[in-house]
Coordinates of N, CA and C in Angstrom, one line a residue:
Chain L
K38 N -78.6 72.5 0.7 CA -79.7 73.5 0.6 C -80.0 73.9 -0.8
N39 N -81.3 73.8 -1.2 CA -81.6 74.1 -2.6 C -81.2 75.6 -2.9
Q40 N -80.8 75.7 -4.2 CA -80.4 77.1 -4.6 C -81.6 77.9 -5.0
V41 N -82.7 77.3 -5.1 CA -83.9 78.0 -5.6 C -85.1 77.6 -4.6
E42 N -85.6 78.6 -3.9 CA -86.6 78.4 -2.9 C -87.9 79.1 -3.3
Q43 N -89.0 78.4 -3.3 CA -90.3 79.0 -3.7 C -91.3 79.1 -2.5
S44 N -92.1 80.1 -2.6 CA -93.2 80.3 -1.6 C -94.4 80.9 -2.2
P45 N -95.6 80.6 -1.7 CA -95.8 79.6 -0.7 C -95.7 78.2 -1.4
Q46 N -95.8 77.2 -0.6 CA -95.7 75.8 -1.1 C -97.0 75.5 -1.9
S47 N -98.1 76.0 -1.4 CA -99.4 75.9 -2.1 C -100.3 77.0 -1.8
L48 N -101.3 77.3 -2.6 CA -102.3 78.3 -2.3 C -103.6 78.0 -3.1
I49 N -104.7 78.4 -2.5 CA -106.0 78.3 -3.1 C -106.6 79.6 -3.4
I50 N -107.1 79.9 -4.6 CA -107.7 81.2 -4.9 C -109.0 80.9 -5.6
L51 N -109.8 82.0 -5.6 CA -111.1 81.9 -6.3 C -110.9 82.3 -7.7
E52 N -111.7 81.7 -8.6 CA -111.7 82.1 -10.0 C -111.9 83.6 -10.2
G53 N -111.0 84.2 -11.0 CA -111.2 85.6 -11.3 C -110.2 86.5 -10.4
K54 N -109.7 85.9 -9.4 CA -108.8 86.6 -8.5 C -107.4 86.6 -9.0
N55 N -106.5 87.5 -8.5 CA -105.1 87.5 -8.8 C -104.3 86.8 -7.7
C56 N -103.1 86.4 -8.1 CA -102.2 85.9 -7.1 C -100.8 86.1 -7.5
T57 N -99.8 86.1 -6.5 CA -98.4 86.3 -6.8 C -97.6 85.2 -6.1
L58 N -96.7 84.6 -6.9 CA -95.9 83.5 -6.4 C -94.5 84.1 -6.2
Q59 N -93.7 83.6 -5.2 CA -92.4 84.1 -5.0 C -91.3 83.1 -5.2
C60 N -90.1 83.6 -5.7 CA -89.0 82.7 -5.9 C -87.7 83.5 -5.4
N61 N -87.0 82.9 -4.5 CA -85.7 83.4 -4.0 C -84.6 82.5 -4.4
Y62 N -83.5 83.0 -4.9 CA -82.4 82.1 -5.4 C -81.1 82.6 -4.8
T63 N -80.2 81.7 -4.7 CA -78.8 82.0 -4.2 C -77.8 81.9 -5.3
V64 N -78.2 81.4 -6.5 CA -77.2 81.2 -7.6 C -76.7 82.6 -8.1
S65 N -75.4 82.7 -8.2 CA -74.8 84.0 -8.7 C -73.5 83.8 -9.3
P66 N -73.1 84.3 -10.4 CA -74.1 84.9 -11.3 C -74.9 83.8 -12.0
F67 N -75.9 84.3 -12.8 CA -76.7 83.3 -13.5 C -77.0 83.9 -14.9
S68 N -77.4 83.0 -15.8 CA -77.7 83.4 -17.1 C -79.1 83.9 -17.3
N69 N -80.0 83.1 -16.9 CA -81.4 83.4 -17.0 C -82.3 82.8 -16.0
L70 N -83.5 83.3 -15.8 CA -84.5 82.7 -14.8 C -85.7 82.5 -15.6
R71 N -86.3 81.3 -15.3 CA -87.5 80.9 -16.1 C -88.6 80.5 -15.1
W72 N -89.8 80.7 -15.6 CA -91.0 80.1 -14.9 C -91.7 79.1 -15.8
Y73 N -92.0 78.0 -15.2 CA -92.7 76.9 -15.9 C -94.0 76.6 -15.2
K74 N -95.0 76.2 -16.0 CA -96.3 75.6 -15.5 C -96.3 74.1 -15.7
Q75 N -96.6 73.4 -14.7 CA -96.6 71.9 -14.8 C -98.0 71.4 -14.4
D76 N -98.7 70.8 -15.3 CA -100.0 70.2 -14.9 C -99.6 68.8 -14.3
T77 N -100.5 68.3 -13.5 CA -100.2 67.0 -12.8 C -100.0 65.9 -13.8
G78 N -98.8 65.2 -13.7 CA -98.5 64.1 -14.5 C -98.0 64.5 -15.9
R79 N -97.8 65.8 -16.1 CA -97.3 66.2 -17.4 C -95.9 66.9 -17.3
G80 N -95.3 67.1 -18.5 CA -94.0 67.8 -18.4 C -94.3 69.3 -18.3
P81 N -93.3 70.1 -17.7 CA -93.4 71.5 -17.6 C -93.5 72.2 -18.9
V82 N -94.2 73.3 -18.9 CA -94.4 74.2 -20.1 C -93.8 75.6 -19.8
S83 N -93.0 76.1 -20.6 CA -92.4 77.4 -20.3 C -93.4 78.5 -20.4
L84 N -93.3 79.4 -19.4 CA -94.2 80.6 -19.4 C -93.3 81.9 -19.7
T85 N -92.2 82.0 -19.1 CA -91.3 83.2 -19.4 C -89.9 82.8 -19.2
I86 N -89.0 83.5 -19.9 CA -87.6 83.4 -19.7 C -87.0 84.8 -19.6
M87 N -86.3 85.1 -18.6 CA -85.7 86.5 -18.4 C -84.2 86.3 -18.2
T88 N -83.4 87.2 -18.9 CA -82.0 87.3 -18.6 C -81.8 88.1 -17.3
F89 N -80.6 88.2 -16.8 CA -80.4 88.9 -15.6 C -80.6 90.4 -15.7
S90 N -80.6 90.9 -17.0 CA -80.7 92.3 -17.2 C -82.2 92.8 -17.4
E91 N -83.1 91.8 -17.4 CA -84.5 92.1 -17.6 C -85.2 92.2 -16.3
N92 N -86.2 93.1 -16.2 CA -86.9 93.3 -14.9 C -88.3 92.7 -15.0
T93 N -88.9 92.6 -16.1 CA -90.3 92.0 -16.2 C -90.5 91.4 -17.6
K94 N -91.4 90.4 -17.6 CA -91.8 89.8 -18.9 C -93.1 89.2 -18.7
S95 N -94.0 89.4 -19.7 CA -95.4 89.0 -19.7 C -95.6 87.9 -20.7
N96 N -96.6 87.1 -20.4 CA -97.1 86.1 -21.3 C -98.6 85.9 -21.0
G97 N -99.4 86.7 -21.7 CA -100.8 86.7 -21.5 C -101.1 87.2 -20.1
R98 N -101.8 86.4 -19.3 CA -102.2 86.8 -17.9 C -101.1 86.5 -16.9
Y99 N -99.9 86.0 -17.4 CA -98.8 85.8 -16.5 C -97.7 86.9 -16.7
T100 N -97.3 87.4 -15.6 CA -96.3 88.5 -15.6 C -95.2 88.1 -14.6
A101 N -94.0 88.0 -15.0 CA -92.8 87.6 -14.2 C -92.0 88.9 -14.0
T102 N -91.5 89.1 -12.7 CA -90.6 90.2 -12.4 C -89.3 89.6 -11.9
L103 N -88.2 90.3 -12.0 CA -86.9 89.9 -11.5 C -86.2 91.0 -10.9
D104 N -85.7 90.8 -9.7 CA -84.8 91.8 -9.0 C -83.5 91.1 -8.8
A105 N -82.5 91.3 -9.6 CA -81.2 90.6 -9.5 C -80.4 91.1 -8.3
D106 N -80.7 92.3 -7.8 CA -80.0 92.8 -6.6 C -80.4 92.0 -5.3
T107 N -81.7 91.8 -5.2 CA -82.2 91.0 -4.0 C -82.3 89.5 -4.3
K108 N -82.1 89.1 -5.5 CA -82.2 87.7 -6.0 C -83.6 87.2 -5.7
Q109 N -84.5 88.0 -6.2 CA -85.9 87.5 -6.0 C -86.7 87.7 -7.4
S110 N -87.6 86.8 -7.6 CA -88.5 86.8 -8.7 C -89.9 86.5 -8.3
S111 N -90.8 87.1 -9.0 CA -92.2 86.7 -8.7 C -93.0 86.5 -10.0
L112 N -94.0 85.7 -9.9 CA -94.9 85.4 -11.0 C -96.3 85.8 -10.6
H113 N -96.9 86.7 -11.3 CA -98.2 87.3 -11.0 C -99.2 86.7 -12.0
I114 N -100.3 86.1 -11.5 CA -101.4 85.6 -12.3 C -102.6 86.5 -12.2
T115 N -103.0 87.0 -13.3 CA -104.1 88.0 -13.3 C -105.4 87.2 -13.7
A116 N -106.5 87.6 -13.0 CA -107.8 87.1 -13.4 C -107.8 85.5 -13.6
S117 N -107.5 84.8 -12.5 CA -107.2 83.4 -12.6 C -108.4 82.6 -13.2
Q118 N -108.1 81.6 -13.9 CA -109.1 80.7 -14.5 C -108.8 79.3 -13.9
L119 N -109.9 78.4 -14.0 CA -109.8 77.1 -13.5 C -108.6 76.3 -14.1
S120 N -108.3 76.6 -15.4 CA -107.1 76.0 -16.1 C -105.8 76.4 -15.5
D121 N -105.8 77.4 -14.7 CA -104.5 77.8 -14.1 C -104.1 76.9 -12.9
S122 N -105.0 76.0 -12.5 CA -104.6 75.1 -11.5 C -103.5 74.2 -12.0
A123 N -102.3 74.3 -11.3 CA -101.1 73.6 -11.7 C -100.0 73.9 -10.7
S124 N -98.9 73.3 -10.9 CA -97.7 73.6 -10.2 C -96.8 74.6 -11.0
Y125 N -96.3 75.6 -10.3 CA -95.5 76.7 -11.0 C -94.1 76.6 -10.5
I126 N -93.2 76.4 -11.4 CA -91.8 76.1 -11.0 C -90.9 77.2 -11.5
C127 N -90.1 77.7 -10.6 CA -89.0 78.7 -10.9 C -87.7 78.0 -11.1
V128 N -87.0 78.4 -12.2 CA -85.8 77.7 -12.6 C -84.7 78.8 -12.9
V129 N -83.5 78.5 -12.3 CA -82.4 79.4 -12.6 C -81.3 78.7 -13.3
S130 N -80.8 79.3 -14.4 CA -79.7 78.7 -15.1 C -78.4 79.0 -14.5
I131 N -77.7 77.9 -14.1 CA -76.4 78.0 -13.4 C -75.3 78.2 -14.4
N132 N -75.3 77.5 -15.4 CA -74.3 77.6 -16.5 C -74.9 77.1 -17.8
D133 N -74.0 76.8 -18.8 CA -74.6 76.5 -20.1 C -75.4 75.3 -20.1
Y134 N -75.2 74.4 -19.2 CA -75.9 73.1 -19.3 C -76.8 72.8 -18.1
K135 N -76.7 73.5 -17.0 CA -77.4 73.1 -15.8 C -78.4 74.1 -15.4
L136 N -79.6 73.6 -15.2 CA -80.7 74.4 -14.6 C -81.0 73.9 -13.2
S137 N -81.3 74.9 -12.3 CA -81.6 74.5 -10.9 C -83.1 74.8 -10.7
F138 N -83.9 73.8 -10.4 CA -85.3 74.0 -10.3 C -85.8 74.1 -8.8
G139 N -86.7 75.0 -8.6 CA -87.4 75.1 -7.3 C -88.4 73.9 -7.2
A140 N -88.9 73.7 -6.0 CA -89.8 72.6 -5.7 C -91.2 72.9 -6.2
G141 N -91.5 74.2 -6.6 CA -92.8 74.6 -7.1 C -93.8 75.1 -6.1
T142 N -94.7 75.8 -6.6 CA -95.9 76.3 -5.8 C -97.1 75.7 -6.5
T143 N -97.9 74.9 -5.7 CA -99.1 74.3 -6.3 C -100.3 75.3 -6.1
V144 N -100.9 75.7 -7.3 CA -102.0 76.7 -7.3 C -103.3 75.9 -7.6
T145 N -104.3 76.1 -6.7 CA -105.6 75.5 -7.0 C -106.6 76.7 -7.1
V146 N -107.3 76.7 -8.3 CA -108.3 77.7 -8.6 C -109.6 77.1 -8.4
R147 N -110.5 77.7 -7.6 CA -111.8 77.2 -7.3 C -112.9 78.1 -7.8
A148 N -114.0 77.5 -8.3 CA -115.1 78.2 -8.9 C -115.8 79.0 -7.8
Chain H
E945 N -99.3 70.7 -27.3 CA -98.3 69.7 -27.4 C -96.9 70.3 -27.8
T946 N -95.8 69.7 -27.2 CA -94.5 70.3 -27.4 C -93.8 69.6 -28.6
G947 N -94.3 68.5 -29.1 CA -93.6 67.8 -30.1 C -92.5 66.9 -29.6
V948 N -92.3 66.8 -28.3 CA -91.4 65.9 -27.7 C -92.1 64.7 -27.1
T949 N -91.7 63.5 -27.5 CA -92.4 62.3 -27.0 C -91.5 61.4 -26.2
Q950 N -92.1 60.7 -25.3 CA -91.3 59.8 -24.5 C -92.0 58.4 -24.4
S951 N -91.2 57.4 -24.3 CA -91.8 56.0 -24.1 C -90.9 55.2 -23.2
P952 N -91.5 54.3 -22.5 CA -92.9 54.1 -22.3 C -93.5 55.2 -21.4
T953 N -94.8 55.2 -21.3 CA -95.5 56.1 -20.4 C -95.3 55.8 -18.9
H954 N -95.5 54.5 -18.7 CA -95.3 53.9 -17.3 C -94.5 52.6 -17.4
L955 N -93.7 52.3 -16.4 CA -93.2 51.0 -16.3 C -92.9 50.6 -14.9
I956 N -92.9 49.3 -14.6 CA -92.6 48.8 -13.2 C -91.4 47.9 -13.4
K957 N -90.4 48.1 -12.6 CA -89.2 47.3 -12.6 C -88.9 46.8 -11.2
T958 N -88.0 45.8 -11.1 CA -87.6 45.3 -9.8 C -86.2 45.8 -9.5
R959 N -86.0 46.0 -8.2 CA -84.7 46.4 -7.7 C -83.6 45.5 -8.3
G960 N -82.5 46.2 -8.8 CA -81.4 45.5 -9.4 C -81.5 45.3 -10.9
Q961 N -82.7 45.5 -11.5 CA -82.8 45.4 -12.9 C -82.3 46.7 -13.6
Q962 N -82.3 46.6 -14.9 CA -81.8 47.7 -15.8 C -83.0 48.2 -16.6
V963 N -83.0 49.5 -16.9 CA -84.1 50.1 -17.7 C -83.6 51.1 -18.7
T964 N -84.3 51.1 -19.8 CA -84.0 52.1 -20.9 C -85.2 52.9 -21.2
L965 N -85.1 54.2 -21.1 CA -86.2 55.2 -21.4 C -85.8 55.9 -22.7
R966 N -86.8 56.2 -23.5 CA -86.6 56.8 -24.8 C -87.3 58.2 -24.9
C967 N -86.6 59.0 -25.7 CA -87.1 60.4 -26.0 C -86.9 60.7 -27.4
S968 N -88.0 61.2 -28.0 CA -87.9 61.7 -29.4 C -88.0 63.2 -29.4
S969 N -86.9 63.9 -29.8 CA -86.9 65.4 -29.7 C -87.7 66.0 -30.8
Q970 N -88.0 67.3 -30.5 CA -88.6 68.1 -31.5 C -87.7 68.3 -32.7
S971 N -88.2 68.3 -33.9 CA -87.4 68.4 -35.1 C -86.4 69.5 -35.1
G972 N -85.2 69.3 -35.4 CA -84.2 70.3 -35.5 C -83.5 70.6 -34.2
H973 N -83.9 70.1 -33.1 CA -83.3 70.4 -31.8 C -82.0 69.5 -31.7
N974 N -80.9 70.2 -31.3 CA -79.7 69.4 -31.2 C -79.3 69.1 -29.8
T975 N -80.1 69.5 -28.8 CA -79.8 69.4 -27.4 C -80.9 68.7 -26.7
V976 N -80.5 67.7 -25.9 CA -81.6 67.1 -25.0 C -81.0 67.0 -23.6
S977 N -81.9 67.2 -22.7 CA -81.6 67.1 -21.3 C -82.5 66.1 -20.6
W978 N -82.0 65.4 -19.6 CA -82.8 64.5 -18.9 C -82.9 64.9 -17.4
Y979 N -84.1 64.7 -16.8 CA -84.4 65.2 -15.5 C -85.1 64.0 -14.7
Q980 N -84.9 64.0 -13.4 CA -85.6 63.1 -12.5 C -86.5 63.9 -11.6
Q981 N -87.8 63.6 -11.5 CA -88.7 64.4 -10.7 C -89.3 63.4 -9.7
A982 N -89.0 63.5 -8.4 CA -89.6 62.8 -7.4 C -91.0 63.4 -7.1
L983 N -91.9 62.7 -6.5 CA -93.2 63.2 -6.2 C -93.1 64.4 -5.3
G984 N -93.8 65.5 -5.7 CA -93.9 66.7 -4.9 C -92.6 67.5 -5.0
Q985 N -91.7 67.2 -5.8 CA -90.4 67.9 -5.9 C -90.3 68.5 -7.3
G986 N -89.3 69.5 -7.4 CA -89.0 70.0 -8.8 C -88.1 69.0 -9.5
P987 N -87.9 69.1 -10.8 CA -87.0 68.2 -11.5 C -85.6 68.4 -11.1
Q988 N -84.8 67.3 -11.1 CA -83.4 67.4 -10.8 C -82.6 67.0 -12.1
F989 N -81.6 67.9 -12.5 CA -80.9 67.7 -13.7 C -80.0 66.4 -13.6
I990 N -80.1 65.5 -14.6 CA -79.3 64.3 -14.7 C -78.1 64.6 -15.6
F991 N -78.4 64.9 -16.9 CA -77.3 65.2 -17.8 C -77.9 65.8 -19.1
Q992 N -77.0 66.4 -19.9 CA -77.4 67.0 -21.1 C -76.5 66.5 -22.2
Y993 N -77.1 66.2 -23.4 CA -76.4 65.8 -24.6 C -76.5 66.9 -25.6
Y994 N -75.4 67.3 -26.2 CA -75.4 68.3 -27.3 C -74.6 67.7 -28.5
R995 N -75.3 67.6 -29.6 CA -74.7 67.0 -30.8 C -74.1 65.7 -30.5
E996 N -74.8 64.8 -29.8 CA -74.4 63.4 -29.5 C -73.3 63.2 -28.5
E997 N -72.9 64.3 -27.8 CA -71.9 64.2 -26.8 C -72.5 64.7 -25.4
E998 N -72.2 64.0 -24.4 CA -72.6 64.5 -23.1 C -71.7 65.7 -22.7
N999 N -72.4 66.8 -22.3 CA -71.6 68.0 -22.0 C -72.0 68.6 -20.7
G1000 N -72.6 67.8 -19.8 CA -72.9 68.3 -18.5 C -73.6 67.2 -17.7
R1001 N -73.4 67.1 -16.4 CA -74.0 66.1 -15.6 C -74.3 66.6 -14.2
G1002 N -75.4 66.3 -13.7 CA -75.8 66.6 -12.3 C -75.2 65.6 -11.4
N1003 N -75.7 65.6 -10.1 CA -75.2 64.7 -9.1 C -75.8 63.4 -9.1
F1004 N -75.6 62.7 -10.2 CA -76.1 61.3 -10.4 C -75.0 60.4 -10.6
P1005 N -75.1 59.1 -10.1 CA -74.0 58.2 -10.2 C -73.8 57.7 -11.6
P1006 N -72.7 57.0 -11.9 CA -72.4 56.5 -13.3 C -73.4 55.5 -13.8
R1007 N -74.2 54.9 -12.9 CA -75.2 53.9 -13.4 C -76.3 54.6 -14.2
F1008 N -76.3 55.9 -14.1 CA -77.2 56.7 -15.0 C -76.4 57.0 -16.2
S1009 N -76.8 56.6 -17.4 CA -76.0 56.9 -18.6 C -77.0 57.2 -19.7
G1010 N -76.5 57.8 -20.8 CA -77.4 58.1 -21.9 C -76.7 58.0 -23.2
L1011 N -77.5 58.2 -24.3 CA -77.1 58.3 -25.6 C -78.0 59.3 -26.4
Q1012 N -77.3 59.9 -27.3 CA -78.1 60.8 -28.3 C -77.7 60.3 -29.7
F1013 N -78.7 60.1 -30.5 CA -78.5 59.6 -31.8 C -78.5 60.7 -32.9
P1014 N -78.0 60.4 -34.1 CA -77.9 61.4 -35.2 C -79.2 62.1 -35.5
N1015 N -80.3 61.3 -35.3 CA -81.6 61.9 -35.6 C -82.1 62.7 -34.3
Y1016 N -81.3 62.9 -33.3 CA -81.5 63.6 -32.1 C -82.5 63.0 -31.2
S1017 N -82.9 61.7 -31.4 CA -83.6 61.0 -30.4 C -82.6 60.6 -29.3
S1018 N -83.0 60.2 -28.2 CA -82.1 59.9 -27.1 C -82.6 58.8 -26.2
E1019 N -81.7 58.2 -25.4 CA -82.0 57.2 -24.4 C -81.4 57.6 -23.0
L1020 N -82.1 57.2 -22.0 CA -81.6 57.2 -20.6 C -81.6 55.8 -20.2
N1021 N -80.4 55.3 -19.7 CA -80.2 54.0 -19.2 C -79.9 54.1 -17.7
V1022 N -80.6 53.2 -16.9 CA -80.3 53.2 -15.5 C -80.0 51.7 -15.2
N1023 N -78.8 51.4 -14.6 CA -78.5 50.1 -14.2 C -78.7 49.9 -12.7
A1024 N -78.7 48.7 -12.3 CA -78.8 48.3 -10.9 C -79.9 49.2 -10.2
L1025 N -81.1 49.1 -10.6 CA -82.1 50.0 -10.1 C -82.3 49.9 -8.6
E1026 N -82.5 51.0 -8.0 CA -82.8 51.1 -6.5 C -84.2 51.7 -6.3
L1027 N -84.7 51.4 -5.1 CA -86.1 51.9 -4.8 C -86.2 53.4 -5.0
D1028 N -85.1 54.1 -4.6 CA -85.2 55.6 -4.7 C -85.2 56.1 -6.2
D1029 N -85.0 55.2 -7.1 CA -85.0 55.6 -8.5 C -86.4 55.8 -9.0
S1030 N -87.4 55.4 -8.2 CA -88.8 55.6 -8.6 C -89.1 57.1 -8.7
A1031 N -89.6 57.5 -9.9 CA -89.8 58.9 -10.1 C -90.4 59.1 -11.5
L1032 N -90.7 60.4 -11.8 CA -91.0 60.7 -13.2 C -89.8 61.2 -13.9
Y1033 N -89.5 60.6 -15.0 CA -88.3 61.0 -15.8 C -88.7 61.8 -17.0
L1034 N -88.1 63.0 -17.1 CA -88.5 63.9 -18.1 C -87.3 64.2 -19.0
C1035 N -87.6 64.3 -20.3 CA -86.6 64.7 -21.2 C -87.1 66.1 -21.8
A1036 N -86.1 66.9 -22.2 CA -86.4 68.2 -22.7 C -85.5 68.5 -23.9
S1037 N -86.0 69.0 -25.0 CA -85.1 69.3 -26.1 C -85.1 70.8 -26.4
S1038 N -84.0 71.3 -27.0 CA -83.9 72.7 -27.4 C -83.0 72.8 -28.6
F1039 N -83.0 74.1 -29.1 CA -82.1 74.3 -30.3 C -80.6 74.5 -29.8
G1040 N -80.4 74.8 -28.6 CA -79.1 75.0 -28.1 C -79.0 74.6 -26.6
L1041 N -77.8 74.9 -26.0 CA -77.6 74.5 -24.6 C -78.7 74.9 -23.7
A1042 N -79.0 74.0 -22.8 CA -80.2 74.2 -21.9 C -80.0 75.5 -21.0
G1043 N -78.8 75.7 -20.6 CA -78.5 76.8 -19.7 C -78.6 78.2 -20.3
A1044 N -78.4 78.2 -21.7 CA -78.5 79.5 -22.4 C -80.0 79.8 -22.6
S1045 N -80.3 81.0 -23.1 CA -81.7 81.4 -23.2 C -82.5 80.7 -24.3
Y1046 N -82.3 79.4 -24.5 CA -83.0 78.7 -25.5 C -84.3 78.1 -24.8
E1047 N -85.4 78.1 -25.5 CA -86.6 77.5 -25.0 C -86.4 76.0 -24.9
Q1048 N -86.8 75.4 -23.7 CA -86.7 74.0 -23.6 C -88.1 73.5 -23.7
Y1049 N -88.3 72.4 -24.4 CA -89.6 71.8 -24.6 C -89.5 70.4 -24.0
F1050 N -90.4 70.2 -23.0 CA -90.4 69.0 -22.2 C -91.4 67.9 -22.8
G1051 N -91.0 66.7 -22.7 CA -91.9 65.6 -23.0 C -92.9 65.4 -21.8
P1052 N -93.8 64.4 -22.0 CA -94.8 64.2 -20.9 C -94.2 63.3 -19.8
G1053 N -93.0 62.7 -20.0 CA -92.4 62.0 -18.9 C -92.7 60.5 -19.0
T1054 N -91.8 59.7 -18.3 CA -92.0 58.3 -18.1 C -92.1 58.1 -16.6
R1055 N -93.1 57.5 -16.1 CA -93.3 57.2 -14.7 C -92.6 55.8 -14.4
L1056 N -91.5 55.8 -13.7 CA -90.8 54.6 -13.3 C -91.1 54.2 -11.9
T1057 N -91.5 53.0 -11.6 CA -91.7 52.5 -10.3 C -90.8 51.3 -10.1
V1058 N -90.0 51.3 -9.0 CA -89.1 50.3 -8.7 C -89.6 49.6 -7.4
T1059 N -89.8 48.3 -7.5 CA -90.3 47.5 -6.4 C -89.3 46.6 -5.8

């Protein structure tokens, strides 16, 4: 069983609307939790990195939250743009060298 | 652009062959990690090299091996290719260990197809 589960698997939103992606993890303890954006056929690009003691972190229109008690994180996209169409991957650091990746949520933004 | 490059972009190999994939890290980065990403899945950790030594490995057999050079470029070698090895192979470099809170910069990947 994957240690990082993401939902939904995919979603479609209209340009300008907001959306929230969910990440549940079973890794404990962990060092940090990251969110990446991956365009089709490209490498992932980091959006946020949070340590276990942080509750929220923003990067422009992207805001990540973390609840270490419930082992949940979310990524909120505000005022979506067509360029936000991508896969969003939640990643949990297991130890100094190993990162556990979720399968990702595919977001499609339509005009 | 992240400053991390990979070559080749695509390649096709036959089952049983051997392949070498290359990664050029961002300047000054002493850590490189390799990942395998199957279609529609998240990346799976293969191994990490820190200052030219392997210091962590995921659930991959020994036929997956690597090297990191003094200039911090690196190679991923896969022997006895199997059909299931078909995937996007990603390398990522950072100033420190991948699991610590260091930013990881990914290359664009190499798409390997095994027939």
